[in-house]
Tab-separated table of C-alpha atoms in Angstrom:
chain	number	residue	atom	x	y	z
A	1	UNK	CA	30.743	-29.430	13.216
A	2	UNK	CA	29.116	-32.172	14.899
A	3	UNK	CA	32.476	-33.985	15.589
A	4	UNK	CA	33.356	-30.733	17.856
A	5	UNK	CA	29.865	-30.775	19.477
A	6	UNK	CA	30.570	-34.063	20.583
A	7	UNK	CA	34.127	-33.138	21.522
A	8	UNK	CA	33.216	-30.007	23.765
A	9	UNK	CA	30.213	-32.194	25.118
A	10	UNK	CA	32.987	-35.110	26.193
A	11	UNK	CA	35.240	-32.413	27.757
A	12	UNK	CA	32.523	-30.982	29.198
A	13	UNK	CA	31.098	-34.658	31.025
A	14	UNK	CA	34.894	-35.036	32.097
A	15	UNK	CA	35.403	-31.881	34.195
A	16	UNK	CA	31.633	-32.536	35.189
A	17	UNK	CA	32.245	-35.907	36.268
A	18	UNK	CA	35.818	-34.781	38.192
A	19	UNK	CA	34.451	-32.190	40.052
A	20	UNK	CA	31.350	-34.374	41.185
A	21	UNK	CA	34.141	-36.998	42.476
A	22	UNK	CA	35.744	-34.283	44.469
A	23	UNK	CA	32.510	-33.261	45.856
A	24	UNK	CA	31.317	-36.684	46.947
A	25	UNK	CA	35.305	-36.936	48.497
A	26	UNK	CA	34.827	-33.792	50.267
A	27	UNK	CA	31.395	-34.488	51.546
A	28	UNK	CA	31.993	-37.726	53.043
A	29	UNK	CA	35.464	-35.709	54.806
A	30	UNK	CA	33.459	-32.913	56.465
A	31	UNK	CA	30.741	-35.976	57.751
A	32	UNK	CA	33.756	-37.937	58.696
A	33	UNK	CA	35.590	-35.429	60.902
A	34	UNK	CA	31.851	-34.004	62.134
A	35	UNK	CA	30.906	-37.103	63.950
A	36	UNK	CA	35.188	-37.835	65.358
A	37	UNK	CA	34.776	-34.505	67.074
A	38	UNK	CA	31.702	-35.357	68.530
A	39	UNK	CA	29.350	-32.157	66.520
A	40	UNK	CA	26.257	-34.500	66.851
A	41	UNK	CA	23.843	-35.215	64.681
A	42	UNK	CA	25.003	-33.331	60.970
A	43	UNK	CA	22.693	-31.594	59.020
A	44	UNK	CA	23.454	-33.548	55.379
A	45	UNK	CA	21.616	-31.050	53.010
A	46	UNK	CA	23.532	-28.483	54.364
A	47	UNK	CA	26.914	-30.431	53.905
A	48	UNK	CA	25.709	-31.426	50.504
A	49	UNK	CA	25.048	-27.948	49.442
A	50	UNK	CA	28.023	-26.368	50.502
A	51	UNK	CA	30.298	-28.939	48.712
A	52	UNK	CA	27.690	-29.093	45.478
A	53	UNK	CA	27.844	-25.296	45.211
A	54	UNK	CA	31.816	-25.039	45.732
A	55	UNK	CA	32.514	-28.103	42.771
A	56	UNK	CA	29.644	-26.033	40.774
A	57	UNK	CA	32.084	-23.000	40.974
A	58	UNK	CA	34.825	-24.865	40.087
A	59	UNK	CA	33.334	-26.236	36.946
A	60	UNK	CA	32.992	-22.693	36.088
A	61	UNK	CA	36.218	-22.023	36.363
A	62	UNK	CA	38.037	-25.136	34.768
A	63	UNK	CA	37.153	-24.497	31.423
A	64	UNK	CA	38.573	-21.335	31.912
A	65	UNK	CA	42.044	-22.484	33.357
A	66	UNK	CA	42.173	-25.204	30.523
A	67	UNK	CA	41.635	-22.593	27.788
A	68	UNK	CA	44.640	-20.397	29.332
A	69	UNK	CA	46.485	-23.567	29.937
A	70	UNK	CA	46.055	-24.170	26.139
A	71	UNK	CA	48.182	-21.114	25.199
A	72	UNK	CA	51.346	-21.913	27.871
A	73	UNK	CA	54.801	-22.365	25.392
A	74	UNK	CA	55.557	-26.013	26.371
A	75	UNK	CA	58.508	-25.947	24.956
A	76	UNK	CA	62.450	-26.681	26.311
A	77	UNK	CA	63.394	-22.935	25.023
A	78	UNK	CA	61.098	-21.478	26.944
A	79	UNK	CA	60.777	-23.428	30.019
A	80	UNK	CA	60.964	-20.538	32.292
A	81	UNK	CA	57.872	-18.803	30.502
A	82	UNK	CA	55.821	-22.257	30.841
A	83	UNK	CA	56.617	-22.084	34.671
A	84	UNK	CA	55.880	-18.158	34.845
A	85	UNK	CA	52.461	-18.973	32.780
A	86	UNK	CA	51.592	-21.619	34.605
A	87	UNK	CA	51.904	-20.444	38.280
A	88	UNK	CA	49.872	-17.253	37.035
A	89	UNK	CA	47.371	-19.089	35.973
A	90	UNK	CA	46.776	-20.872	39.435
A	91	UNK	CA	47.338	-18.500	41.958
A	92	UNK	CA	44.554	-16.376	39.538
A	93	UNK	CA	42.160	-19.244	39.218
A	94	UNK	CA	42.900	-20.003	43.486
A	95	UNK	CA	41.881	-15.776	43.771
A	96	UNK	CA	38.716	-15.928	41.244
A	97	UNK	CA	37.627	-18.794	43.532
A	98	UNK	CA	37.802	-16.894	46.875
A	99	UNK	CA	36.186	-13.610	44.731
A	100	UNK	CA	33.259	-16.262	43.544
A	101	UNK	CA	32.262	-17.479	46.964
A	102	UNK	CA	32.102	-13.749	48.410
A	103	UNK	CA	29.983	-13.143	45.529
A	104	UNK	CA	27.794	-15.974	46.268
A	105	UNK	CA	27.608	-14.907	50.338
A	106	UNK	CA	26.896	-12.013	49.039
A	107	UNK	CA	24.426	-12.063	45.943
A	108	UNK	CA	23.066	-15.456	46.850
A	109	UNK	CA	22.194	-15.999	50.270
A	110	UNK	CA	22.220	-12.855	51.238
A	111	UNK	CA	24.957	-11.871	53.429
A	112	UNK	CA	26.210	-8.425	54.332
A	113	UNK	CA	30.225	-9.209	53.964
A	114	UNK	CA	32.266	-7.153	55.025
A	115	UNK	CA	35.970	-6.166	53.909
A	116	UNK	CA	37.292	-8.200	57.431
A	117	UNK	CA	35.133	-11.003	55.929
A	118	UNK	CA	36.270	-11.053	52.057
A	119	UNK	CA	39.896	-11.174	53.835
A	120	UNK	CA	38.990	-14.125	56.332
A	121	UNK	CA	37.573	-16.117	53.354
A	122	UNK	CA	40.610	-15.112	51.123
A	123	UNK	CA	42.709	-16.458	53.990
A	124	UNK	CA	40.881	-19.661	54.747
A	125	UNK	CA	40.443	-20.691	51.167
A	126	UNK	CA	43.168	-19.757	49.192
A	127	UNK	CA	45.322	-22.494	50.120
A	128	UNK	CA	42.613	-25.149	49.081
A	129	UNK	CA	41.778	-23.280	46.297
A	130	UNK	CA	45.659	-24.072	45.247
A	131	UNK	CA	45.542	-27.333	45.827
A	132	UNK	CA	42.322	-27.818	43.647
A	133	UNK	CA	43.538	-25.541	40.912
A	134	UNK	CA	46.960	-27.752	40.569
A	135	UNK	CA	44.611	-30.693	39.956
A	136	UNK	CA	42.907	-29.118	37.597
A	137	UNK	CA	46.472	-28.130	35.787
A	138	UNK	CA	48.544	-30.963	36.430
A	139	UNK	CA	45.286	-33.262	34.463
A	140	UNK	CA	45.189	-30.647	32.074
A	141	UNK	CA	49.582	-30.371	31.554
A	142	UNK	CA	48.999	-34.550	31.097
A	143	UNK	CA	46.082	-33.870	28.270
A	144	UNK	CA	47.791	-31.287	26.810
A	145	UNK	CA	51.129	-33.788	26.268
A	146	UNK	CA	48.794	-36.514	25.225
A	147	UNK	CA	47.194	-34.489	22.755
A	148	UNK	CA	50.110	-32.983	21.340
A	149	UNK	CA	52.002	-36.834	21.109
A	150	UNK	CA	48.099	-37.936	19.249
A	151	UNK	CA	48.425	-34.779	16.966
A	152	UNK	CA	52.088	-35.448	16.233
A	153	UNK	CA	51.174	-39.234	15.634
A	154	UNK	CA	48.471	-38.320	13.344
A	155	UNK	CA	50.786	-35.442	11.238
A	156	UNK	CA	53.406	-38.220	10.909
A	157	UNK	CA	51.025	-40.748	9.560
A	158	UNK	CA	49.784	-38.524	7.152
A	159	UNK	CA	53.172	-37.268	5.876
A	160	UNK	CA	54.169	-41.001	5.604
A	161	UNK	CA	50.989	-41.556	3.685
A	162	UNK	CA	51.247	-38.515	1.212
A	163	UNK	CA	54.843	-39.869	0.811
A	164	UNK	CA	53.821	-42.988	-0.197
A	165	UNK	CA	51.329	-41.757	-2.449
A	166	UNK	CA	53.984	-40.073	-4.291
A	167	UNK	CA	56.106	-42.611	-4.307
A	168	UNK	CA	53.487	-44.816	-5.809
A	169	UNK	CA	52.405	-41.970	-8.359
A	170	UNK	CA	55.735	-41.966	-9.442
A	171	UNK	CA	56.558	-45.734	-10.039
A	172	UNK	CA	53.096	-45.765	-11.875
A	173	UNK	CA	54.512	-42.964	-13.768
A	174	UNK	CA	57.501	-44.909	-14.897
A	175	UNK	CA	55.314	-48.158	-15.255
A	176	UNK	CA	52.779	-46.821	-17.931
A	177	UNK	CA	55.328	-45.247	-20.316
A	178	UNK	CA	57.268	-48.290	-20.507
A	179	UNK	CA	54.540	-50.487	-21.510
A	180	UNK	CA	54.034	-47.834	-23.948
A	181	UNK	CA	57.357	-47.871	-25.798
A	182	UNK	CA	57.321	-51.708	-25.875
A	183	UNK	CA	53.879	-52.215	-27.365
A	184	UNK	CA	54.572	-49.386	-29.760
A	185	UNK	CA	57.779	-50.856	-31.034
A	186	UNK	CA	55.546	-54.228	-31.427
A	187	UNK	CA	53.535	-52.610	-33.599
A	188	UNK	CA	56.569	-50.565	-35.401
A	189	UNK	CA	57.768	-54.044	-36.766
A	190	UNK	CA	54.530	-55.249	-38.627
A	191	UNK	CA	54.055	-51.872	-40.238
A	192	UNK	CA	55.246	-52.294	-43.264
A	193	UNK	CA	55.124	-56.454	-43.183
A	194	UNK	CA	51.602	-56.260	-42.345
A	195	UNK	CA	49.849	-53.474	-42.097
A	196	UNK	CA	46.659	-54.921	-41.320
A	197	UNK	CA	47.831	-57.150	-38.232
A	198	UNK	CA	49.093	-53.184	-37.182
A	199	UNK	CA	46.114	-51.713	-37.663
A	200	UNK	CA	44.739	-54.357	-34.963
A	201	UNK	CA	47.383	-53.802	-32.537
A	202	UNK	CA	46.713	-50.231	-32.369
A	203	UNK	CA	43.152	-50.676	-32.008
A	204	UNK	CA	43.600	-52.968	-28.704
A	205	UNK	CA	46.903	-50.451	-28.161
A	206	UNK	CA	44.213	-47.658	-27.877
A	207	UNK	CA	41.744	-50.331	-25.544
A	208	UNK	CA	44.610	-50.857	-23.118
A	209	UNK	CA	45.327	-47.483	-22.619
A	210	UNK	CA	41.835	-46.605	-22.553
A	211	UNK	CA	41.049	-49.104	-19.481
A	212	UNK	CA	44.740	-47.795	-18.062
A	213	UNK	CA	43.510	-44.119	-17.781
A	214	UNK	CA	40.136	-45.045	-16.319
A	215	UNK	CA	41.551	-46.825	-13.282
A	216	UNK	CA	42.829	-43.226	-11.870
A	217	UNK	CA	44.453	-42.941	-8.713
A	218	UNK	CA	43.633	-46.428	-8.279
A	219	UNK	CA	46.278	-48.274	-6.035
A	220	UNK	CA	44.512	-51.332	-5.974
A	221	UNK	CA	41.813	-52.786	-8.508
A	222	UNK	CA	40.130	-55.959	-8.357
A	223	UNK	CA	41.783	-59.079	-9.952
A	224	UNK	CA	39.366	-59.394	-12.453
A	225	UNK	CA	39.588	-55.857	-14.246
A	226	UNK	CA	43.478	-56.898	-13.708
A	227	UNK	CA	42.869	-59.701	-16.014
A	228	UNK	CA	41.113	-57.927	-18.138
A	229	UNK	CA	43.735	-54.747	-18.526
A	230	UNK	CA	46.414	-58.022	-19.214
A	231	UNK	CA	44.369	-59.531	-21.606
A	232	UNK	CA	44.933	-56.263	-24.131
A	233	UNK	CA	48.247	-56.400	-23.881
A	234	UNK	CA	48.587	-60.364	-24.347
A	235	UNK	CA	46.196	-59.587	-27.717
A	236	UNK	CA	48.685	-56.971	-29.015
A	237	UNK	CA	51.589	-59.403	-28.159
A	238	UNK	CA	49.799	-62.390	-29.819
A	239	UNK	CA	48.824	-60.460	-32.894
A	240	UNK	CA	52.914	-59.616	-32.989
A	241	UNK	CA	54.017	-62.861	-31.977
A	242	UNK	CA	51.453	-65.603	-33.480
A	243	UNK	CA	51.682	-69.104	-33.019
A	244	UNK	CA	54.974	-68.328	-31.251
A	245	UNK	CA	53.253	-67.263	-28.611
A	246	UNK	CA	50.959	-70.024	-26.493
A	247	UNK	CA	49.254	-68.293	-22.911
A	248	UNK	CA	47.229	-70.745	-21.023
A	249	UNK	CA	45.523	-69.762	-17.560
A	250	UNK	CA	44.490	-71.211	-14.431
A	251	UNK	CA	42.384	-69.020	-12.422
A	252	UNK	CA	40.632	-69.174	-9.182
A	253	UNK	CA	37.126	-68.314	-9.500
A	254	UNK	CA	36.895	-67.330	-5.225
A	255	UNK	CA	39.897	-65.165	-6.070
A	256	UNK	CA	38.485	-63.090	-8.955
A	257	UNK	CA	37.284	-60.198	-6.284
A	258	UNK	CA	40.474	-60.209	-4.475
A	259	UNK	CA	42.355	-56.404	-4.708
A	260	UNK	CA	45.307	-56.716	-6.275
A	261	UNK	CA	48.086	-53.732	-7.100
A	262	UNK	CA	47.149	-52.241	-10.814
A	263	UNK	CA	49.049	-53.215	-13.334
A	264	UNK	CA	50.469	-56.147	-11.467
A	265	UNK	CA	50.692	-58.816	-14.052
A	266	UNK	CA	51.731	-57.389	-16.944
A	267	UNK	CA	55.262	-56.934	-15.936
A	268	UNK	CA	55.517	-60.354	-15.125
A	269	UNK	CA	54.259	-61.589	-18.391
A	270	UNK	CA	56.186	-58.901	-20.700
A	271	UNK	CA	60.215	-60.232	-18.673
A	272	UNK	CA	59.194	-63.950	-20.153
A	273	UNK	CA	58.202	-62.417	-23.325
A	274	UNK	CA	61.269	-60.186	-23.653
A	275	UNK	CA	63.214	-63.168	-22.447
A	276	UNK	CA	62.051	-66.600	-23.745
A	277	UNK	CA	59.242	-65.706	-26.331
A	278	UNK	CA	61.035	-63.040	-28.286
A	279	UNK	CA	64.727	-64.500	-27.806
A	280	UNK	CA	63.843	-68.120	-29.855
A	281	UNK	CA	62.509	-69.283	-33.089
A	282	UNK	CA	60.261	-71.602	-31.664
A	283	UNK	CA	58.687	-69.099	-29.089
A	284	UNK	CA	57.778	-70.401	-25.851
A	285	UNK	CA	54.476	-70.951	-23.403
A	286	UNK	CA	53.736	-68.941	-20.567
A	287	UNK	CA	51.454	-70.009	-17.709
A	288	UNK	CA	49.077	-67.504	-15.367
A	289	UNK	CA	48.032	-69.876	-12.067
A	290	UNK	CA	46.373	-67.593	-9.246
A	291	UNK	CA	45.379	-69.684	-6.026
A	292	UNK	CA	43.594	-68.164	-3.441
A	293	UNK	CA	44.627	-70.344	-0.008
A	294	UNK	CA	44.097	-69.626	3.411
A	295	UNK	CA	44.126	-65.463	3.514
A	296	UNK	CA	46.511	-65.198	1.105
A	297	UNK	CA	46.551	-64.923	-2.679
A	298	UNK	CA	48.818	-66.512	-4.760
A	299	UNK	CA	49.713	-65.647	-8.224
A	300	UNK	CA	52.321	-67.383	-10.278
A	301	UNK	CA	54.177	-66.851	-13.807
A	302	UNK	CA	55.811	-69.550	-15.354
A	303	UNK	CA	57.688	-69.646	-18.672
A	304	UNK	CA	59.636	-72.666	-20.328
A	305	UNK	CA	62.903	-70.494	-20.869
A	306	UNK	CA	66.223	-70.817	-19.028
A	307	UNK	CA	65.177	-68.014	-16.341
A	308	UNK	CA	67.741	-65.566	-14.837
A	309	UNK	CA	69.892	-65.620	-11.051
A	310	UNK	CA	68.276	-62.503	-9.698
A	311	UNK	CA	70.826	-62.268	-7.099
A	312	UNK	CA	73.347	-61.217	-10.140
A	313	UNK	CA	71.024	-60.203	-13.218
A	314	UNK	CA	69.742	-56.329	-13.309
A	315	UNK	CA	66.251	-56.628	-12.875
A	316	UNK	CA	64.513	-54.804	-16.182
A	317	UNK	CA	62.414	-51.743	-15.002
A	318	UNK	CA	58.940	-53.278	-15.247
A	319	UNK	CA	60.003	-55.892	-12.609
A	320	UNK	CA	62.165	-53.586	-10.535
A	321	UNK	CA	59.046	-50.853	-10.312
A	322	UNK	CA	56.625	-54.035	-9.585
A	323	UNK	CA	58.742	-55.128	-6.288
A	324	UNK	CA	58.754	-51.543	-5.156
A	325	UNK	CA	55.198	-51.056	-5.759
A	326	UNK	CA	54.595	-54.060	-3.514
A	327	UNK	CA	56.948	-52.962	-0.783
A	328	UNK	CA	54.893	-49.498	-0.989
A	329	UNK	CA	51.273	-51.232	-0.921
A	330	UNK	CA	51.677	-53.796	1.767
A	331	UNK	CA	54.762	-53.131	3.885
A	332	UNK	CA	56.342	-56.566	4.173
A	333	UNK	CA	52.985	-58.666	3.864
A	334	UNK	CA	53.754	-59.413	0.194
A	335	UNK	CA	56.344	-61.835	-1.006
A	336	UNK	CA	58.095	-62.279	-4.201
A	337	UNK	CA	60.176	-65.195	-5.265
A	338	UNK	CA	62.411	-66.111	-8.275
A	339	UNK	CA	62.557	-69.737	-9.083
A	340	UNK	CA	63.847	-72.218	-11.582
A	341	UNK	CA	61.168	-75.803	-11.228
A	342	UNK	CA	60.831	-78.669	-13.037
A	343	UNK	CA	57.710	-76.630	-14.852
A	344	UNK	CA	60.185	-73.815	-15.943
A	345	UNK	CA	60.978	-70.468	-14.419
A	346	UNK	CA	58.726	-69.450	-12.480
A	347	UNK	CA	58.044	-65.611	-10.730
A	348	UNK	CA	56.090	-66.274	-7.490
A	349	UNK	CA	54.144	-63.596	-5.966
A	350	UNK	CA	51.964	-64.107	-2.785
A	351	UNK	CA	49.798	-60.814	-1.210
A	352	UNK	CA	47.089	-60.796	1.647
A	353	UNK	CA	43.931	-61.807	0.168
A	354	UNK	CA	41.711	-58.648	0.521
A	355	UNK	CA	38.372	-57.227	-0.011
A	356	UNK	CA	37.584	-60.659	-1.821
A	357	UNK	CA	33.883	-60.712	-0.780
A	358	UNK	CA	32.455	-57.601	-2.808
């Protein structure tokens, strides 16, 4: 409500503020060609009144034309009805003028006007009052197209938006469930080997998805409640695991308040399990560095295991869902890289470095 007051009370300083600019024009005119045909000394109140009270007319009637303008079918169908609407609408607006200024010879100062004298100021007038009224339509016509292209604008945004919502709903959809299945088969092999070690698993099984349903809707979280969702899942997967299974961590304390996509890291820590961990006797060590540098936030997995060509390996679905959750969130700003180093194989991931004060 108050964002329309504010609206009609712009609009309404705008056709003020127009009409005040043609009155000053016109004023200065009549004074102008006054003193070239040599009428003397001018009376300005009178030349100021008779221009105020004309652009205080017209402000009457603007709104007016606008609002009819408002319904004209600007469209390329109907062209011919736009033109038809639109040349009824000034040659009525150029006649309600010439009817308002016999009203006001008439009601306001006074005047006995005759029918020979409505017809004289029809026949003087009309033609300016043309001229005026296409102003007022051809700023209105440009408006109307710049609103329109604004409103179209702000429809597309939106649709773009609710589409990416969905598409993010959806790859969060896939992501959960698949975290699911793999902690549950986890927990399927100590069963029966060790039923207390299960018992355990299921317990922080029930934590993680606990803390997983409380984020929401939640695109984004902060990169400490990240840590703290991956740190459930690394307990169920060193509970499964054991000594086979060595994390260390190297986190940036200035980085901890930094948004980062939910349920960004455990993807990347479940491929080196599935892949190095899982796949030898010995087990291997995975490494979390994050690194906040220069606007950007930097967040690096690295495994001791052979690694993978990701130009020719299919990417698993936790990683696959990961890079097109980060395509969805930040639209080319985020960057993902695939590397074999002297340190091991590493999965690189760099994103803008956002909200990191609160």
């Amino acid at each position: 409500m108050r964002e329309r007051i504010v609206r009609s009370l712009v609009y309404a300083s705008a056709i003020a503020g127009g009409w005040i600019f043609f009155g000053s024009f016109f004023a200065t005119q009549d004074l102008l060609f006054a003193q070239l045909r040599g009428r003397g000394q001018v009376d300005l109140r009178d030349v100021a009144i008779a221009n105020g009270v004309s652009m205080v007319l017209w402000m009457l009637v603007t709104p007016l034309m606008l609002f009819a303008l408002r319904r004209v079918p600007f469209r390329r169908a109907r062209w011919l009805a736009a033109t038809l609407s639109l040349f009824a609408i000034l040659i009525g607006a150029a006649f309600l003028r010439c009817v308002m200024d016999i009203a006001f010879m008439q009601f306001i100062e006074g005047r006995d006007v005759t029918m020979h004298d409505a017809l004289n100021v029809t026949l003087l007038r009309f033609h300016s009052n043309v001229i005026l009224g296409g102003c007022v339509l051809v700023a209105g016509t440009i408006f109307e197209v710049l609103r329109a292209i604004r409103e179209k604008d702000r429809r597309t945004l939106t649709l773009e938006s609710q589409l990416a919502r969905a598409q993010l709903e959806q790859l969060r959809g896939q992501l959960q469930p698949h975290f699911l299945f793999n902690a549950i088969n986890g927990i399927a092999a100590l069963v029966h080997t060790n039923p207390d070690r299960a018992d355990e698993m299921l317990m922080e099984l029930s934590a993680l998805l606990r803390s997983t349903l409380d984020l929401g809707r939640a695109d984004t979280i902060p990169l400490r409640r990240e840590l703290e969702l991956v740190d459930h899942y690394l307990r169920i997967q060193t509970m499964r695991f054991h000594d086979r299974l060595r994390i260390t961590r190297t986190v940036d304390a200035s980085a901890l308040n930094c948004e980062v996509p939910a349920l960004l890291l455990q993807p990347l820590f479940e491929n080196s399990l599935r892949h190095v961990v899982a796949k030898r006797a010995q087990g291997g060590n995975i490494e979390l560095r994050v690194k906040r540098d220069n606007g950007r936030l930097l967040l690096r997995v690295i495994d001791d295991g052979p690694g993978f060509d990701p130009e020719s390996a299919k990417l698993g679905v936790g990683i696959t869902n990961t890079l097109a959750r980060l395509e969805q969130l930040y639209r080319g700003e985020a960057t993902t890289r695939f590397e074999r180093t002297g340190e091991g194989f590493v999965v690189a991931i760099e994103l803008p470095a956002r909200d990191c004060a609160s």
